[in-house]
mmCIF file of C-alpha atoms in Angstrom:
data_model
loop_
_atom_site.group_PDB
_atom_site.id
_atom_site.type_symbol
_atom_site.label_atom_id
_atom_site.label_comp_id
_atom_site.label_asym_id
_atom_site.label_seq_id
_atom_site.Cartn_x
_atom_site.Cartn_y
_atom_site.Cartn_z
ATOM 1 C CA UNK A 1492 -19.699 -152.232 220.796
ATOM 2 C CA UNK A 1493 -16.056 -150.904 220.655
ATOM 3 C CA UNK A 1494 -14.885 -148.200 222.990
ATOM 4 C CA UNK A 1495 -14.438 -146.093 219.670
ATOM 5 C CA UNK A 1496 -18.747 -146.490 218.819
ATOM 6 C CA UNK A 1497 -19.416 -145.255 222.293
ATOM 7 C CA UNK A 1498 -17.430 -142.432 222.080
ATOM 8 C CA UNK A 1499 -18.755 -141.336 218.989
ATOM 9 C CA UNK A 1500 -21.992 -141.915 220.505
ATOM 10 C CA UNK A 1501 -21.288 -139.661 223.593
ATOM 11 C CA UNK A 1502 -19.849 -136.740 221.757
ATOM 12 C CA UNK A 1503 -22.723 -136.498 219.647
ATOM 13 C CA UNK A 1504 -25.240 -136.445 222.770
ATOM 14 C CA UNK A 1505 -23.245 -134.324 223.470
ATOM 15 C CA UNK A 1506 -23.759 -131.624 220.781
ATOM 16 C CA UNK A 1507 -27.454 -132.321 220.742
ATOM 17 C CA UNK A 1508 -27.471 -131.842 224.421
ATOM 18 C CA UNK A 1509 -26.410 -128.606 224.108
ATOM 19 C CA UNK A 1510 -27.902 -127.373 221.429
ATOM 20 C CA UNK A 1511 -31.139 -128.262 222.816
ATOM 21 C CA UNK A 1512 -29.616 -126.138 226.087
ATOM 22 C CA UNK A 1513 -28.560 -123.176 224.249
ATOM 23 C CA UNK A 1514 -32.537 -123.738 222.773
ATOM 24 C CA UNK A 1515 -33.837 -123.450 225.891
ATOM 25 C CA UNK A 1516 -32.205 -120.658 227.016
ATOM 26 C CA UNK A 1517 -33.615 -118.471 224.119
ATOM 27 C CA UNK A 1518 -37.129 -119.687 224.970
ATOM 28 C CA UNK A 1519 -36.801 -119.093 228.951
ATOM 29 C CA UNK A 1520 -35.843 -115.700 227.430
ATOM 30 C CA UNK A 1521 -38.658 -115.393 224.971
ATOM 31 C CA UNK A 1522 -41.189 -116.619 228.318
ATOM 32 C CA UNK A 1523 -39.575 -113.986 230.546
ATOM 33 C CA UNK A 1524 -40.000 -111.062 227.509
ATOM 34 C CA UNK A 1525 -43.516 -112.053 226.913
ATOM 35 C CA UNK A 1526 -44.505 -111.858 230.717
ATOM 36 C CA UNK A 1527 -43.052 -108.976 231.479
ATOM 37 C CA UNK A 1528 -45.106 -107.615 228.311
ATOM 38 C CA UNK A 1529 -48.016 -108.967 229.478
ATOM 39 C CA UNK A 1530 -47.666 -107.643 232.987
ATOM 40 C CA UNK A 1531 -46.797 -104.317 231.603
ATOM 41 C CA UNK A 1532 -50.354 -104.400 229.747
ATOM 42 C CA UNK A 1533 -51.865 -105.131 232.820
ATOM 43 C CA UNK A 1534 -50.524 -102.284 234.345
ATOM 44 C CA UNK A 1535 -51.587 -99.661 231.606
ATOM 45 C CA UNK A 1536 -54.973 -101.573 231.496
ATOM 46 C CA UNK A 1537 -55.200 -100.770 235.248
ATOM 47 C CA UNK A 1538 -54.024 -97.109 234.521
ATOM 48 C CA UNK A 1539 -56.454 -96.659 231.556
ATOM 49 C CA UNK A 1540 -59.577 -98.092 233.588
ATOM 50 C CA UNK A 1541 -58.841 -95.453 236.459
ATOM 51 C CA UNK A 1542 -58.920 -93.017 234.083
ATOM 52 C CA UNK A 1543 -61.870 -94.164 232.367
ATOM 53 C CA UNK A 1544 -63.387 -93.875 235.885
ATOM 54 C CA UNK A 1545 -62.562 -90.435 236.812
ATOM 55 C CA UNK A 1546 -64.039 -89.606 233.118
ATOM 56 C CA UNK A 1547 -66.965 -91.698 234.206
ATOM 57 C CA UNK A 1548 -66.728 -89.161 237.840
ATOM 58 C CA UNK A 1549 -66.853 -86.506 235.730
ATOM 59 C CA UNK A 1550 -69.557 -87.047 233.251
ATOM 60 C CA UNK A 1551 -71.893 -87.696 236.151
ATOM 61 C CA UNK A 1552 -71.431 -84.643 237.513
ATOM 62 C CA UNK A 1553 -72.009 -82.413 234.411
ATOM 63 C CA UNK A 1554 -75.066 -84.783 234.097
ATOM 64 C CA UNK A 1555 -76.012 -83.594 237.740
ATOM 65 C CA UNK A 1556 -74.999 -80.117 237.180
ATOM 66 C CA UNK A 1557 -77.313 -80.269 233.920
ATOM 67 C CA UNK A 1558 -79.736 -81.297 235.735
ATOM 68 C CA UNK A 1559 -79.735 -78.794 238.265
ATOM 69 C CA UNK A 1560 -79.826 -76.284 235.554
ATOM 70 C CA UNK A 1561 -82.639 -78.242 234.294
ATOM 71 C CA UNK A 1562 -84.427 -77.843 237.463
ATOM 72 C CA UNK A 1563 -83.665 -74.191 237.507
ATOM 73 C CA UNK A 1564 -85.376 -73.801 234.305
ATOM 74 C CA UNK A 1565 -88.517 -75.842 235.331
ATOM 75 C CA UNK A 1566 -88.882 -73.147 238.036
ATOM 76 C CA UNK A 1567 -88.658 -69.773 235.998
ATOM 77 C CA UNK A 1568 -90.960 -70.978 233.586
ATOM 78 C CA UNK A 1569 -93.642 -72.086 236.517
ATOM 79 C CA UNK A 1570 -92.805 -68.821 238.175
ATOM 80 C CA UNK A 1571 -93.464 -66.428 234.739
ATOM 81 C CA UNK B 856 -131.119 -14.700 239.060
ATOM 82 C CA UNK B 857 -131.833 -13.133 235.760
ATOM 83 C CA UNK B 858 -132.267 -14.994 232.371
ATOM 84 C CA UNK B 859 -128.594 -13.383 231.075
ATOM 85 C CA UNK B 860 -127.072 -14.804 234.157
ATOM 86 C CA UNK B 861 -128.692 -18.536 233.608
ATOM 87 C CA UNK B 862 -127.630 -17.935 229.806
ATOM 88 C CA UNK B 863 -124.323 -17.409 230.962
ATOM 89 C CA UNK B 864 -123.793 -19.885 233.940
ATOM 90 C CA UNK B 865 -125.128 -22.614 230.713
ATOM 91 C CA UNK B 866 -122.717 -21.909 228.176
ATOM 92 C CA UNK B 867 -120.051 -21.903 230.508
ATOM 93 C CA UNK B 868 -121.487 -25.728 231.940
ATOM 94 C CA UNK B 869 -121.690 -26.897 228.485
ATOM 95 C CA UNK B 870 -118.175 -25.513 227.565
ATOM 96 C CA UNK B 871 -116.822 -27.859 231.330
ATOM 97 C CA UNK B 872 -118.921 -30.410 229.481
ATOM 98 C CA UNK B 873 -117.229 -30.676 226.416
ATOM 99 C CA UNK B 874 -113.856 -30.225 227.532
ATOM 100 C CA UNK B 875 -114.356 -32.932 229.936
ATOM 101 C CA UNK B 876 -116.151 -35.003 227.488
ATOM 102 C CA UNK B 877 -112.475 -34.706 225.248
ATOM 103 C CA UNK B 878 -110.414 -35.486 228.063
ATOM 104 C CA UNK B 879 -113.001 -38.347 228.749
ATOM 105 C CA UNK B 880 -112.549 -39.629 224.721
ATOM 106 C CA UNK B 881 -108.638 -39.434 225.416
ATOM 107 C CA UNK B 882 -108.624 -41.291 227.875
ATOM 108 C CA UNK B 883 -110.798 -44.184 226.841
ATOM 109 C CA UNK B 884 -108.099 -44.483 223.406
ATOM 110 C CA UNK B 885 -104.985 -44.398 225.819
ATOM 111 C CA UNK B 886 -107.082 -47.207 227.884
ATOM 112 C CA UNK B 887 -107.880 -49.391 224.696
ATOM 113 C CA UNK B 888 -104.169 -48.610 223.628
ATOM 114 C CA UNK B 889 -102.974 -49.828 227.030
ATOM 115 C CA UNK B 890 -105.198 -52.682 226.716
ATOM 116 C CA UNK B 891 -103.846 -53.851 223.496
ATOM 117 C CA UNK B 892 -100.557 -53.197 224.800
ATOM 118 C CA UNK B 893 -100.999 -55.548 227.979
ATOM 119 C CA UNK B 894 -102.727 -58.158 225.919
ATOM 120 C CA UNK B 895 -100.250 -58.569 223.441
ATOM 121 C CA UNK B 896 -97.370 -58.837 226.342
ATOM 122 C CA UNK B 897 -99.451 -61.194 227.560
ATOM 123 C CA UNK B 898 -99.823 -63.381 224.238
ATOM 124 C CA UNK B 899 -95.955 -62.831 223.676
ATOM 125 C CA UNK B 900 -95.270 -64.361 227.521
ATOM 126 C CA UNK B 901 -97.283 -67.188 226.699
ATOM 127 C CA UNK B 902 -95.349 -68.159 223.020
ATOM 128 C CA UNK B 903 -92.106 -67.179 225.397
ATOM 129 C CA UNK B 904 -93.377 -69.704 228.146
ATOM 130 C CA UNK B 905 -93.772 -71.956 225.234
ATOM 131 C CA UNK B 906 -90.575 -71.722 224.006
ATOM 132 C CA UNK B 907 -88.905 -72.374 227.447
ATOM 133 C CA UNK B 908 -90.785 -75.803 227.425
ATOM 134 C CA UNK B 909 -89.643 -76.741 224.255
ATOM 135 C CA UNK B 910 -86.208 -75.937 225.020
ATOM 136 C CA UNK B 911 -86.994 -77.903 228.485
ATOM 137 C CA UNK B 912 -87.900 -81.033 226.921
ATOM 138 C CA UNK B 913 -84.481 -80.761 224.288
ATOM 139 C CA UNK B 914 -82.631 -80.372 227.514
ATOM 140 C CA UNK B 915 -84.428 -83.355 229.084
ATOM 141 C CA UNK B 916 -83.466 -85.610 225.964
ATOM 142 C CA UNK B 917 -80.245 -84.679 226.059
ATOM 143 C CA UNK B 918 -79.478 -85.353 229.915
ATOM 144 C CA UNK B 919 -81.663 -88.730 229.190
ATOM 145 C CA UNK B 920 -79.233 -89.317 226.344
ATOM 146 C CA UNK B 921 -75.862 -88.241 228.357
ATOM 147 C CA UNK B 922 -77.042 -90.610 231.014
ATOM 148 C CA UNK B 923 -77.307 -93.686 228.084
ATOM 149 C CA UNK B 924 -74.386 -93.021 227.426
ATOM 150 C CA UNK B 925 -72.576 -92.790 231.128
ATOM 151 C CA UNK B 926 -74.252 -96.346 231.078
ATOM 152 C CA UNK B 927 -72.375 -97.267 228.001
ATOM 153 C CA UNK B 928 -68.971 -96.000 229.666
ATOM 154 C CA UNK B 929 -69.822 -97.888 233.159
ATOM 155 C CA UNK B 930 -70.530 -101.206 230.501
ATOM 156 C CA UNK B 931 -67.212 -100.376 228.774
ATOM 157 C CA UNK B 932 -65.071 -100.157 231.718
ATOM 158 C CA UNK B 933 -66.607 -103.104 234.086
ATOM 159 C CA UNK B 934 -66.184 -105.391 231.031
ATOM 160 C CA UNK B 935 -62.927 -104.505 230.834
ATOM 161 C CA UNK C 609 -136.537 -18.313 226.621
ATOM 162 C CA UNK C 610 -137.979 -18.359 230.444
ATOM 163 C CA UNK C 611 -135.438 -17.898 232.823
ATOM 164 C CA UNK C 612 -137.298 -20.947 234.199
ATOM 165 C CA UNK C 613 -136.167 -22.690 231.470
ATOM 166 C CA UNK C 614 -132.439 -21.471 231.533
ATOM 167 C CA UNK C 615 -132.674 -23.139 235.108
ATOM 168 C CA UNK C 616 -133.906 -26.548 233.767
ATOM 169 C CA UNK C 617 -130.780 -26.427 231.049
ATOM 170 C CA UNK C 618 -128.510 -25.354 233.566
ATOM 171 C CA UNK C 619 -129.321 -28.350 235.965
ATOM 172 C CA UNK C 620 -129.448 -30.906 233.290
ATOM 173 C CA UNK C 621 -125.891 -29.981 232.306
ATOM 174 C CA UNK C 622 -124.605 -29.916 235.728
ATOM 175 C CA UNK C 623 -125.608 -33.523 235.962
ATOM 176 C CA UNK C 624 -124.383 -34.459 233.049
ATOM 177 C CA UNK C 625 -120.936 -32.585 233.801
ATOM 178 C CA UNK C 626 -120.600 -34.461 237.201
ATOM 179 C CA UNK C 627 -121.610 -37.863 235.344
ATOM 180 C CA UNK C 628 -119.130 -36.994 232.956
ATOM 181 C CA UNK C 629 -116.069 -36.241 235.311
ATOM 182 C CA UNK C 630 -117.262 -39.028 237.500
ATOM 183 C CA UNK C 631 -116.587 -41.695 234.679
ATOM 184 C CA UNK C 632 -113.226 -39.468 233.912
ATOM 185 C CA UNK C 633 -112.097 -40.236 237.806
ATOM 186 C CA UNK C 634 -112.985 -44.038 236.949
ATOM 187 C CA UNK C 635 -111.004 -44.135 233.575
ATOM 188 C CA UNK C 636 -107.919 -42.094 235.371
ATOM 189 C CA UNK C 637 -107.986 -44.235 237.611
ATOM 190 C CA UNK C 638 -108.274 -47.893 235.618
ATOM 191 C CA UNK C 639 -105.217 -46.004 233.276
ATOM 192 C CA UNK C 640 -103.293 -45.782 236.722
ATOM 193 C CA UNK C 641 -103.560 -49.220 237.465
ATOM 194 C CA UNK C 642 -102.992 -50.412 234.040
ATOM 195 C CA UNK C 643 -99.812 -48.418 233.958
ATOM 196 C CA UNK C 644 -98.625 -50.117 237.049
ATOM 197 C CA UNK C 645 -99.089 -52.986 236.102
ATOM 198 C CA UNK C 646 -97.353 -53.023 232.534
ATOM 199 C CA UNK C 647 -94.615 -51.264 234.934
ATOM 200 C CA UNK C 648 -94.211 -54.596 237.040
ATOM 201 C CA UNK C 649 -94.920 -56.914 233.738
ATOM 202 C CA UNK C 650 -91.560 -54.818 232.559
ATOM 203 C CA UNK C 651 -89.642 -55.564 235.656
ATOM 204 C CA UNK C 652 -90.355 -59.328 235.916
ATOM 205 C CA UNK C 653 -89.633 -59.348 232.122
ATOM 206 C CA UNK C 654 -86.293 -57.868 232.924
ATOM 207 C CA UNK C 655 -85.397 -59.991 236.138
ATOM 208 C CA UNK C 656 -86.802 -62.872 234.171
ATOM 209 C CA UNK C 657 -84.318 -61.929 231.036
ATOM 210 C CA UNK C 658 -81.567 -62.025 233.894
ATOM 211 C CA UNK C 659 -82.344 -65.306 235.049
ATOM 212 C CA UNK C 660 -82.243 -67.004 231.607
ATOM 213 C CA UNK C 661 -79.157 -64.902 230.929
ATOM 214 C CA UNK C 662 -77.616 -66.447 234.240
ATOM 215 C CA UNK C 663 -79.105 -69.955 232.739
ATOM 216 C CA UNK C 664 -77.068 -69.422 229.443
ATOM 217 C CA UNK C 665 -73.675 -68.819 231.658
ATOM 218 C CA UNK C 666 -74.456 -71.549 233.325
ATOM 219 C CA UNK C 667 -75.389 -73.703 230.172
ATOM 220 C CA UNK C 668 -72.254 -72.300 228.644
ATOM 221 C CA UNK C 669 -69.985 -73.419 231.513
ATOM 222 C CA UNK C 670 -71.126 -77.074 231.051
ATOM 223 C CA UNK C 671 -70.731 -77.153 227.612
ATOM 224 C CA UNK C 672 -67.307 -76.171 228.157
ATOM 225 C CA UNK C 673 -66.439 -78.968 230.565
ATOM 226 C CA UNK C 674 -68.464 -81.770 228.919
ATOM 227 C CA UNK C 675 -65.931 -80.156 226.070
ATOM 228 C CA UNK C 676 -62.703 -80.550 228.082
ATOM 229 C CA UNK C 677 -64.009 -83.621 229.180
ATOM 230 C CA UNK C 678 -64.441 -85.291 225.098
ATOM 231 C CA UNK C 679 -60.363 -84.169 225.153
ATOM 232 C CA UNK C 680 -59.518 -85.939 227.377
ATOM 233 C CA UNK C 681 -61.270 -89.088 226.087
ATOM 234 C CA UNK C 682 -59.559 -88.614 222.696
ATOM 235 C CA UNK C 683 -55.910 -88.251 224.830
ATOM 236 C CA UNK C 684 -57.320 -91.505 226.606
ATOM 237 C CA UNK C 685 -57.869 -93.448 223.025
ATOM 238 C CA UNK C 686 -55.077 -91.815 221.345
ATOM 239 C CA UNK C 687 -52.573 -93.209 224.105
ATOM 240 C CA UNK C 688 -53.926 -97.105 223.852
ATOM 241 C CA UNK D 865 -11.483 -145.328 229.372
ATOM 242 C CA UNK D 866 -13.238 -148.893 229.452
ATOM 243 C CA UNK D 867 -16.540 -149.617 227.064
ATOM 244 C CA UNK D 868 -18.471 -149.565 230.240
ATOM 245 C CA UNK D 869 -17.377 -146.226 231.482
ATOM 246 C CA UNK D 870 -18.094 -144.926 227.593
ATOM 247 C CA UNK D 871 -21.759 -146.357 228.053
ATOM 248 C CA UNK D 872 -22.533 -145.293 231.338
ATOM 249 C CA UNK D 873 -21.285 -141.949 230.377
ATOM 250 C CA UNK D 874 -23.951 -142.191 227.259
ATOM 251 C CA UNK D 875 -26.565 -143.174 229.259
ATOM 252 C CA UNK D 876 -26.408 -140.345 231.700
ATOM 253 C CA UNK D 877 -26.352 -138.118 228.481
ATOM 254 C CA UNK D 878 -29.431 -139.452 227.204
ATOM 255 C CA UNK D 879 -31.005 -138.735 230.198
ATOM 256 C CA UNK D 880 -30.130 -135.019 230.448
ATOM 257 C CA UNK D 881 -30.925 -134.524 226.780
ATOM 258 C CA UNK D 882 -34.554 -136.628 227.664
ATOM 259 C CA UNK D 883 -35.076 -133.893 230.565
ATOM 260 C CA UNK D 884 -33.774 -131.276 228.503
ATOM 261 C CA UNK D 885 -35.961 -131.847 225.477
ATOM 262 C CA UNK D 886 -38.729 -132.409 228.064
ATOM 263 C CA UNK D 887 -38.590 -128.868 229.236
ATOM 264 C CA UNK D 888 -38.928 -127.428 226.181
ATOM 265 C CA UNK D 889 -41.631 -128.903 224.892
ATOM 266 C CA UNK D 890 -43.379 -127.389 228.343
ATOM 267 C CA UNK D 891 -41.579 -124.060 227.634
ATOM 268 C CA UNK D 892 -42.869 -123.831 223.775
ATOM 269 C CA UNK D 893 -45.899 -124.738 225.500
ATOM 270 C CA UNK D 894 -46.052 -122.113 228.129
ATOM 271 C CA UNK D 895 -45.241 -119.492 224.829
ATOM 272 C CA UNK D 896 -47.689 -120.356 222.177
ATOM 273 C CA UNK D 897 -50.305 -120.095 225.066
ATOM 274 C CA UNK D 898 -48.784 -116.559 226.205
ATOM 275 C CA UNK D 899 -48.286 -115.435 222.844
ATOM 276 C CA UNK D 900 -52.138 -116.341 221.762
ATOM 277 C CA UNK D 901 -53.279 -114.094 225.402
ATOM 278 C CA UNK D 902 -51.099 -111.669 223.947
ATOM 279 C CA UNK D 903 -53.029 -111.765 220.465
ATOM 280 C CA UNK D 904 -56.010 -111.812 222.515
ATOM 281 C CA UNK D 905 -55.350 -108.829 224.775
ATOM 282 C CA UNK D 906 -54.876 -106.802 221.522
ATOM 283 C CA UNK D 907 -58.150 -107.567 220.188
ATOM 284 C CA UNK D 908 -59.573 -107.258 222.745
ATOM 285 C CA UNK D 909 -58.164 -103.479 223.117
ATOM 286 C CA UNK D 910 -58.969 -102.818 219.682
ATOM 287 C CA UNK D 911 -62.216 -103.435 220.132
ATOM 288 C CA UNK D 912 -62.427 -101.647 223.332
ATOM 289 C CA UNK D 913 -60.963 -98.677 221.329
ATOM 290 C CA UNK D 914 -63.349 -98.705 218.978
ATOM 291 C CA UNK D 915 -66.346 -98.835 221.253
ATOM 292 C CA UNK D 916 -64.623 -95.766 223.029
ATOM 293 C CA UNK D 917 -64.362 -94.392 219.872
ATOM 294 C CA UNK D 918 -68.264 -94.543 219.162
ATOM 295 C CA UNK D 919 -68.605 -93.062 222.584
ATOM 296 C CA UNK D 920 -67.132 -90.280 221.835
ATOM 297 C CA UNK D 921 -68.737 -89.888 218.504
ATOM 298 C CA UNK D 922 -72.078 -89.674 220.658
ATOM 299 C CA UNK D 923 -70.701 -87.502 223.269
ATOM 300 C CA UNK D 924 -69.693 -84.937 220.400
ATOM 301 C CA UNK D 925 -73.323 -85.113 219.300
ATOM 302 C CA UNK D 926 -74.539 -84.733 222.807
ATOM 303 C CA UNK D 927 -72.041 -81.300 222.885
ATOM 304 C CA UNK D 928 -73.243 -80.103 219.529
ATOM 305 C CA UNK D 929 -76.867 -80.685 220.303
ATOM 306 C CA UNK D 930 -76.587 -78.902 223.623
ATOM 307 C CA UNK D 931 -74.867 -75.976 221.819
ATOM 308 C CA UNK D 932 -77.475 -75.564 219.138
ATOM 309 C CA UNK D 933 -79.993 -75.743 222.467
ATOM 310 C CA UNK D 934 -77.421 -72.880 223.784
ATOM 311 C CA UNK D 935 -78.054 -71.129 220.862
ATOM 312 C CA UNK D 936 -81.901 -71.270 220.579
ATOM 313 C CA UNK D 937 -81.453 -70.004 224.574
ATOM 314 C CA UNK D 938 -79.623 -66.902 223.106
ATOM 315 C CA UNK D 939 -82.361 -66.172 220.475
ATOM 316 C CA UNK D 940 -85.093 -66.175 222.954
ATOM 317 C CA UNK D 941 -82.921 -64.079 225.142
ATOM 318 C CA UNK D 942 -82.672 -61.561 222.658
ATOM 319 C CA UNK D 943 -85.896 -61.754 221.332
ATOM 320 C CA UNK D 944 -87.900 -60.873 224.384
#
């Protein structure tokens, strides 16, 4: 092949080289995005399930404290 | 002692008598009255006591139902 | 009539006199006890009244935390 | 420049755009699986809203149904 052909050859590599670089650069992007999105999830997941626990906390102590009142009851009406 | 004087010591017993027979007829109402009183308190206590154990066993349901659904929560967040 | 008879009358009523206020010392005394004892039925009705009433403030007070605690479930949804 | 220079100057191209278009395929890759965890994660949190949703649905029955217990509390209060 002539000098000429190979050059043509090169330059277009060339351009598909780097469009396929500039294409890879916007998905690295895209990856990075989407993982910090995806730890940032995590994070409020972790947040929201804490909270859900201390609501859990809660709720078993108004259960308790219900049934202590419950208990109190039981004894006024044996005691009447 | 003379007839007069037995006369007279008699109608004065028999007045005693029935003076203490009214007091005795007053008495035996306010008696029956308190009697009906104490009976009926004691009628009313019972439908009272009643009424507590009702209201016992809604309480009971609903700490039995509270704890159901603490379960549900403790489900919800583990499977999280 | 025989003052011998006046005599008879006049013993006859005295017995039935001292029957009479005997049984009147019996009733006075079974009113007395009755009275005391509706008194005391009133006062444990009114302590018990007090309890329940301190049962109610109770009942009230969880009611109004199992209600803060449904907010902040709804702030908890509302927020994922 | 000589043919041969032009050539190996292609051939080192190809290679680079070989490596190049190699890594994205993996980084598409890596992206359609984050992006369908993503898609997951939000299902997943809708449904996990909804079942909180339902809990607090009960728990607002469990409130109203203690307060109408409250209330009955009140009436016997009152009544005695």
């Amino acid at each position: 092949e002539s000098a000429n052909e190979f050059r043509f050859q090169k330059d277009s590599l060339l351009q598909r080289l780097e469009d396929t670089e500039a294409r890879n650069q916007t998905l690295e992007a895209q990856l990075s995005d989407l993982e910090q999105r995806l730890e940032s999830i995590q994070l409020e997941r972790e947040t929201y399930r804490k909270n859900l626990r201390s609501l859990l906390e809660l709720l078993d102590g108004k259960i308790f404290e219900l049934t202590e009142l419950r208990d109190t009851l039981v004894k006024l009406i044996e005691a009447s």
